[in-house]
Short mmCIF file of C-alpha atoms in Angstrom, two decimals:
data_model
loop_
_atom_site.label_atom_id
_atom_site.label_comp_id
_atom_site.label_asym_id
_atom_site.label_seq_id
_atom_site.Cartn_x
_atom_site.Cartn_y
_atom_site.Cartn_z
CA MET A 1 25.44 1.85 -17.70
CA ASN A 2 24.67 5.37 -18.91
CA TYR A 3 20.90 5.54 -19.16
CA ARG A 4 18.44 8.22 -20.17
CA HIS A 5 14.84 7.19 -19.78
CA SER A 6 12.20 7.93 -22.38
CA MET A 7 8.50 8.36 -21.62
CA THR A 8 5.48 9.82 -23.35
CA CYS A 9 3.66 11.83 -20.72
CA TYR A 10 0.63 14.12 -20.78
CA THR A 11 -0.83 15.78 -17.69
CA GLU A 12 -3.67 18.20 -17.11
CA GLY A 13 -4.48 19.81 -13.76
CA ILE A 14 -1.34 18.47 -12.02
CA ARG A 15 1.48 20.76 -10.93
CA PRO A 16 4.69 20.34 -8.93
CA ILE A 17 4.73 22.33 -5.70
CA ALA A 18 8.47 21.94 -5.14
CA PRO A 19 11.43 21.53 -7.50
CA VAL A 20 11.62 18.05 -8.99
CA LYS A 21 14.65 16.11 -7.74
CA TRP A 22 16.39 13.45 -9.78
CA ARG A 23 19.54 11.34 -9.88
CA GLY A 24 20.89 9.05 -12.57
CA LEU A 25 22.29 5.71 -11.42
CA ASP A 26 23.48 2.55 -13.16
CA GLY A 27 20.55 1.70 -15.44
CA VAL A 28 18.15 3.68 -13.25
CA MET A 29 16.75 7.20 -13.31
CA SER A 30 15.33 8.15 -9.89
CA VAL A 31 12.89 11.07 -9.79
CA PHE A 32 11.14 12.49 -6.72
CA TRP A 33 7.98 14.56 -7.12
CA ASP A 34 6.03 16.67 -4.65
CA ALA A 35 2.89 17.71 -6.48
CA GLU A 36 -0.80 18.50 -6.36
CA GLY A 37 -3.69 17.43 -8.55
CA GLN A 38 -7.00 19.22 -8.93
CA SER A 39 -10.33 17.42 -8.95
CA GLY A 40 -10.73 16.16 -12.51
CA ALA A 41 -7.00 16.26 -13.23
CA LYS A 42 -5.80 13.56 -15.57
CA ALA A 43 -2.63 12.11 -16.99
CA TYR A 44 -1.32 9.57 -19.50
CA TYR A 45 2.00 7.71 -19.35
CA LEU A 46 3.70 5.28 -21.73
CA SER A 47 7.33 4.18 -21.55
CA PRO A 48 9.43 1.70 -23.54
CA ASP A 49 11.14 0.85 -20.24
CA PRO A 50 9.80 -0.66 -16.99
CA ARG A 51 8.83 1.78 -14.24
CA ILE A 52 8.20 1.65 -10.49
CA VAL A 53 6.08 4.27 -8.73
CA ILE A 54 5.95 4.53 -4.93
CA PHE A 55 3.62 7.01 -3.20
CA PHE A 56 4.42 8.31 0.26
CA ASN A 57 0.77 8.84 1.19
CA ASP A 58 -2.47 7.00 0.50
CA VAL A 59 -3.83 8.21 -2.83
CA SER A 60 -6.42 5.45 -3.35
CA PRO A 61 -9.42 7.65 -2.33
CA HIS A 62 -8.34 10.39 -4.75
CA ILE A 63 -6.78 8.84 -7.87
CA ARG A 64 -8.18 6.20 -10.21
CA MET A 65 -6.10 4.40 -12.82
CA SER A 66 -6.76 2.36 -15.96
CA ASN A 67 -4.73 0.66 -18.67
CA ARG A 68 -7.42 1.33 -21.26
CA GLU A 69 -8.10 4.60 -23.01
CA GLY A 70 -11.58 5.74 -22.00
CA GLY A 71 -11.66 2.96 -19.40
CA PHE A 72 -12.84 5.06 -16.47
CA GLY A 73 -16.19 3.99 -15.10
CA GLU A 74 -15.82 0.39 -16.29
CA HIS A 75 -12.17 -0.68 -16.27
CA ASP A 76 -10.63 1.61 -13.64
CA ARG A 77 -9.40 0.91 -10.12
CA PRO A 78 -7.91 2.87 -7.19
CA MET A 79 -4.29 3.90 -7.46
CA THR A 80 -2.20 1.85 -5.02
CA ARG A 81 0.75 2.92 -2.88
CA ALA A 82 3.25 1.07 -5.07
CA LEU A 83 3.09 -0.24 -8.60
CA TYR A 84 5.36 -1.80 -11.17
CA VAL A 85 4.45 -0.94 -14.76
CA PRO A 86 6.05 -3.24 -17.38
CA ALA A 87 7.62 -1.78 -20.49
CA GLY A 88 5.09 -0.69 -23.10
CA VAL A 89 2.07 -0.79 -20.77
CA PRO A 90 0.03 2.47 -20.99
CA LEU A 91 -1.41 4.06 -17.86
CA TRP A 92 -4.18 6.65 -17.56
CA THR A 93 -4.95 8.37 -14.24
CA ASN A 94 -7.85 10.53 -13.11
CA PHE A 95 -8.28 12.58 -9.90
CA THR A 96 -11.69 12.27 -8.26
CA SER A 97 -10.81 15.01 -5.74
CA SER A 98 -8.04 17.53 -5.16
CA HIS A 99 -5.02 15.96 -3.50
CA ARG A 100 -1.42 16.74 -2.64
CA PHE A 101 0.95 13.82 -3.04
CA SER A 102 4.60 12.88 -3.27
CA HIS A 103 6.08 9.88 -5.05
CA LEU A 104 9.31 8.33 -6.23
CA ASP A 105 9.57 7.27 -9.86
CA LEU A 106 12.19 4.66 -10.75
CA HIS A 107 12.72 4.40 -14.51
CA LEU A 108 14.60 1.15 -15.10
CA HIS A 109 16.59 -0.18 -18.02
CA LYS A 110 15.42 -3.70 -18.86
CA ASP A 111 18.98 -5.01 -19.36
CA ARG A 112 19.97 -3.68 -15.96
CA LEU A 113 17.04 -5.50 -14.35
CA LEU A 114 17.93 -8.74 -16.11
CA ARG A 115 21.54 -8.39 -15.02
CA PHE A 116 20.33 -7.99 -11.44
CA LEU A 117 17.72 -10.78 -11.38
CA SER A 118 19.01 -13.51 -13.70
CA PRO A 119 21.90 -14.82 -11.57
CA SER A 120 19.44 -15.60 -8.76
CA VAL A 121 16.26 -16.73 -10.53
CA GLY A 122 17.32 -17.50 -14.11
CA THR A 123 16.72 -15.52 -17.27
CA SER A 124 13.36 -17.11 -18.08
CA ALA A 125 11.91 -16.38 -14.62
CA ALA A 126 13.37 -12.87 -14.68
CA LEU A 127 11.80 -12.12 -18.05
CA ALA A 128 8.47 -13.47 -16.82
CA ALA A 129 8.63 -11.24 -13.73
CA LEU A 130 9.38 -8.19 -15.88
CA ARG A 131 6.23 -8.84 -17.92
CA ARG A 132 3.90 -9.05 -14.89
CA PRO A 133 2.43 -5.77 -13.53
CA VAL A 134 2.30 -5.38 -9.76
CA GLU A 135 -0.02 -3.14 -7.70
CA ILE A 136 0.09 -3.27 -3.89
CA GLN A 137 -1.30 -1.08 -1.14
CA ASP A 138 0.53 -2.35 1.96
CA VAL A 139 4.14 -1.20 1.46
CA PRO A 140 5.88 -0.50 4.82
CA ALA A 141 9.26 -2.03 3.94
CA ILE A 142 9.25 -0.71 0.38
CA GLU A 143 8.30 2.77 1.59
CA THR A 144 11.25 2.74 4.00
CA LEU A 145 13.62 1.77 1.20
CA ALA A 146 12.10 4.40 -1.09
CA SER A 147 12.58 7.07 1.59
CA LEU A 148 16.28 6.20 1.75
CA VAL A 149 16.49 6.49 -2.05
CA VAL A 150 14.82 9.91 -1.89
CA ASP A 151 17.45 11.00 0.65
CA GLU A 152 20.20 9.97 -1.76
CA VAL A 153 18.40 11.65 -4.66
CA SER A 154 17.86 14.90 -2.75
CA ASN A 155 21.19 15.09 -0.92
CA PRO A 156 23.67 12.48 -2.15
CA SER A 157 25.95 11.48 0.71
CA LYS A 158 27.28 8.07 -0.29
CA HIS A 159 28.71 6.29 -3.30
CA PRO A 160 26.05 5.62 -6.02
CA VAL A 161 26.32 1.91 -5.30
CA PHE A 162 24.40 2.52 -2.05
CA ALA A 163 21.39 4.02 -3.84
CA GLU A 164 21.64 1.34 -6.53
CA SER A 165 21.53 -1.40 -3.89
CA LEU A 166 18.42 0.22 -2.38
CA VAL A 167 16.75 0.21 -5.78
CA GLY A 168 17.69 -3.46 -6.16
CA SER A 169 16.01 -4.24 -2.84
CA ILE A 170 12.86 -2.39 -3.95
CA VAL A 171 12.81 -4.41 -7.18
CA ALA A 172 13.22 -7.69 -5.27
CA GLY A 173 10.52 -6.72 -2.78
CA LEU A 174 7.97 -5.47 -5.29
CA LEU A 175 8.19 -7.62 -8.41
CA ASP A 176 6.36 -10.94 -8.64
CA ILE A 177 9.49 -13.11 -8.53
CA PRO A 178 9.27 -16.87 -7.85
CA GLU A 179 10.66 -17.99 -4.53
CA HIS A 180 14.20 -19.35 -4.60
CA GLY A 181 14.11 -23.04 -5.36
CA ALA A 182 10.70 -22.82 -7.06
CA GLU A 183 11.81 -25.57 -9.42
CA PRO A 184 10.24 -28.66 -7.78
CA ALA A 185 12.70 -30.99 -6.14
CA ASN A 186 10.55 -33.99 -7.03
CA GLY A 187 10.60 -33.16 -10.74
CA ARG A 188 6.88 -32.36 -10.95
CA LEU A 189 4.89 -29.16 -11.31
CA THR A 190 2.82 -28.18 -8.30
CA GLN A 191 -0.96 -28.00 -8.49
CA ALA A 192 -0.76 -24.20 -8.23
CA GLN A 193 1.69 -24.04 -11.14
CA MET A 194 -0.57 -26.21 -13.31
CA LYS A 195 -3.61 -24.06 -12.48
CA LYS A 196 -1.67 -20.93 -13.38
CA LEU A 197 -0.52 -22.48 -16.64
CA ILE A 198 -3.99 -23.71 -17.59
CA SER A 199 -5.45 -20.26 -16.87
CA ARG A 200 -2.81 -18.61 -19.06
CA VAL A 201 -3.38 -21.04 -21.94
CA ASN A 202 -7.16 -20.69 -21.66
CA ASP A 203 -6.84 -16.91 -21.92
CA ARG A 204 -5.45 -17.33 -25.43
CA PRO A 205 -8.16 -17.75 -28.11
CA ASP A 206 -6.08 -20.41 -29.88
CA CYS A 207 -4.71 -22.02 -26.66
CA ARG A 208 -1.15 -21.61 -27.96
CA LEU A 209 1.97 -20.50 -26.10
CA THR A 210 5.63 -21.11 -26.83
CA VAL A 211 7.47 -23.39 -24.44
CA ALA A 212 9.42 -20.34 -23.23
CA GLU A 213 6.15 -18.52 -22.47
CA MET A 214 4.79 -21.55 -20.63
CA ALA A 215 7.98 -21.85 -18.59
CA GLY A 216 7.93 -18.15 -17.77
CA THR A 217 4.34 -18.39 -16.60
CA VAL A 218 5.32 -20.77 -13.79
CA GLY A 219 8.72 -19.21 -13.14
CA LEU A 220 10.96 -22.02 -14.39
CA SER A 221 13.80 -22.20 -16.86
CA GLU A 222 12.73 -23.49 -20.27
CA SER A 223 14.88 -26.65 -20.14
CA TRP A 224 13.79 -27.58 -16.60
CA PHE A 225 10.15 -26.83 -17.39
CA ALA A 226 10.11 -29.16 -20.41
CA ASN A 227 11.49 -31.96 -18.24
CA VAL A 228 9.17 -31.59 -15.24
CA PHE A 229 6.14 -30.92 -17.43
CA LYS A 230 6.46 -34.34 -19.04
CA GLN A 231 7.01 -35.90 -15.61
CA THR A 232 3.77 -34.25 -14.46
CA THR A 233 1.48 -34.81 -17.45
CA GLY A 234 3.11 -37.65 -19.40
CA LYS A 235 3.20 -35.36 -22.43
CA THR A 236 5.51 -32.75 -23.87
CA PRO A 237 4.27 -29.15 -23.55
CA LEU A 238 3.37 -29.01 -27.24
CA GLN A 239 1.54 -32.37 -27.14
CA TRP A 240 -0.45 -31.14 -24.14
CA GLN A 241 -1.32 -27.88 -25.87
CA LEU A 242 -2.43 -29.72 -28.98
CA GLY A 243 -4.74 -31.85 -26.85
CA ARG A 244 -6.33 -28.74 -25.32
CA ARG A 245 -6.79 -27.20 -28.78
CA ILE A 246 -8.54 -30.37 -29.95
CA GLU A 247 -10.78 -30.24 -26.85
CA LEU A 248 -11.68 -26.68 -27.79
CA ALA A 249 -12.31 -27.78 -31.38
CA GLN A 250 -14.69 -30.45 -30.06
CA LYS A 251 -16.52 -27.83 -28.01
CA LEU A 252 -16.91 -25.60 -31.07
CA LEU A 253 -18.03 -28.53 -33.22
CA SER A 254 -20.74 -29.53 -30.76
CA GLU A 255 -21.90 -26.06 -29.65
CA SER A 256 -21.62 -23.97 -32.82
CA ASP A 257 -22.35 -24.10 -36.53
CA LEU A 258 -18.87 -22.96 -37.51
CA THR A 259 -17.37 -24.85 -40.44
CA VAL A 260 -14.34 -27.04 -39.87
CA ALA A 261 -12.30 -24.53 -41.88
CA ASP A 262 -13.48 -21.67 -39.64
CA ILE A 263 -12.60 -23.63 -36.51
CA ALA A 264 -9.16 -24.43 -37.93
CA ALA A 265 -8.53 -20.75 -38.55
CA GLN A 266 -9.81 -19.73 -35.11
CA LEU A 267 -7.56 -22.22 -33.33
CA GLY A 268 -4.43 -21.35 -35.27
CA PHE A 269 -4.18 -24.43 -37.51
CA SER A 270 -2.64 -23.74 -40.90
CA ASP A 271 -5.73 -25.03 -42.73
CA GLN A 272 -8.63 -27.49 -42.48
CA ALA A 273 -6.40 -30.43 -43.48
CA HIS A 274 -4.00 -29.64 -40.62
CA LEU A 275 -6.83 -29.63 -38.08
CA THR A 276 -8.32 -32.83 -39.55
CA LYS A 277 -5.01 -34.68 -39.27
CA ALA A 278 -4.44 -33.58 -35.66
CA PHE A 279 -8.06 -34.23 -34.71
CA ARG A 280 -8.02 -37.78 -36.12
CA GLN A 281 -4.74 -38.48 -34.33
CA ILE A 282 -6.20 -37.53 -30.92
CA ALA A 283 -9.96 -38.20 -31.23
CA GLY A 284 -9.83 -41.12 -33.67
CA GLU A 285 -12.29 -39.47 -36.08
CA THR A 286 -12.30 -36.60 -38.52
CA PRO A 287 -13.93 -33.41 -37.20
CA ALA A 288 -16.92 -33.84 -39.54
CA ALA A 289 -17.46 -37.46 -38.51
CA TRP A 290 -17.13 -36.57 -34.82
CA ARG A 291 -19.70 -33.76 -35.20
CA ARG A 292 -22.18 -36.08 -36.93
CA LEU A 293 -21.79 -38.68 -34.19
CA GLN A 294 -22.35 -36.10 -31.44
CA ARG A 295 -25.55 -34.88 -33.08
CA ILE A 296 -26.86 -38.42 -33.36
CA LEU A 297 -26.12 -39.03 -29.70
#
C-alpha cells in the first residue's frame, strides 16, 4: 500500500540536531528524530491517521502534554515513553525545561492496521482498539522493537517485510487489544466487561450507544455481543439502554424542575410523547404522574 501520511504540525523552540531519517513501508511511514527542545518550547499535532510515538529516553520530567487547547495547568500530564494517538485526536506539548530527546514516529494507515488486526481479533474489536488512546511509561520490549525499526530506517539491510513485521509487533504490544478468546466461553459477559460498558454508557448525557459501539467497548463482535448480552442481562442491548434512560429520567424528575419535554430532549427522545410512552411501558406511570407520586411520598 503506497502511503503518504498527512499531519498538521506546529512547533516553537524545538529543533532537530541531526538529519531526520525516514522510510516508507506498507501503510506505514517511519520517522526517526534526534532533537532538542528549549524550556518553554511548545508544539501542536493533529493527524487524520493513527500515530505511535516512542521515546528512547525518559521525557516525563521535561515535557507535558494535553489534548485540550489551553489545557496546561489543569488538563495536562507528563509525556510518557510510548503513546498511541488515535486518528483525529489533537495533541499539545510543552517543555518545562530544556531537553534533548530522540523518538520514533510511526504514522499508520487505518486500513493497514485493520488488515493486520482483524483476522486475529475481529473487525469490531480492532476498530475499538484503534479508537482508544494508549500512554505507557514502562516500555522495555517496545523500545527494543523500536530500536530495530530505527536500524532499518537509518540503514536498511533487509527486505521491507522485516521492518513491517517489527511495526506489527509494536502495534500488538502497545494497543489496548482484547486478549485472544475474550468472548466468554459460557456465553455471558464478565463483571469487568459490564462495569466497562456501564461506565461508557453513563459517560453519555443521553445514555445512548449503538450496538456496535457497545460491542466495541468490551472487545466483542457485534453479533456475539448481542447474544451474550441477553444471556447476561435478560434484555437486548437496546432494551437495557432504554431502561437506563428511564432511570435517568426518574432521577431528573425527582431532583430537578425540568419539564417533561426538557427531559425528553436531554435524553434523546424524539419528543415528550415518545418519552411518555417509553416511561409508562417501564415504570407503569406517565412521567408527570410518577413525579407527583414521588413528591407526595
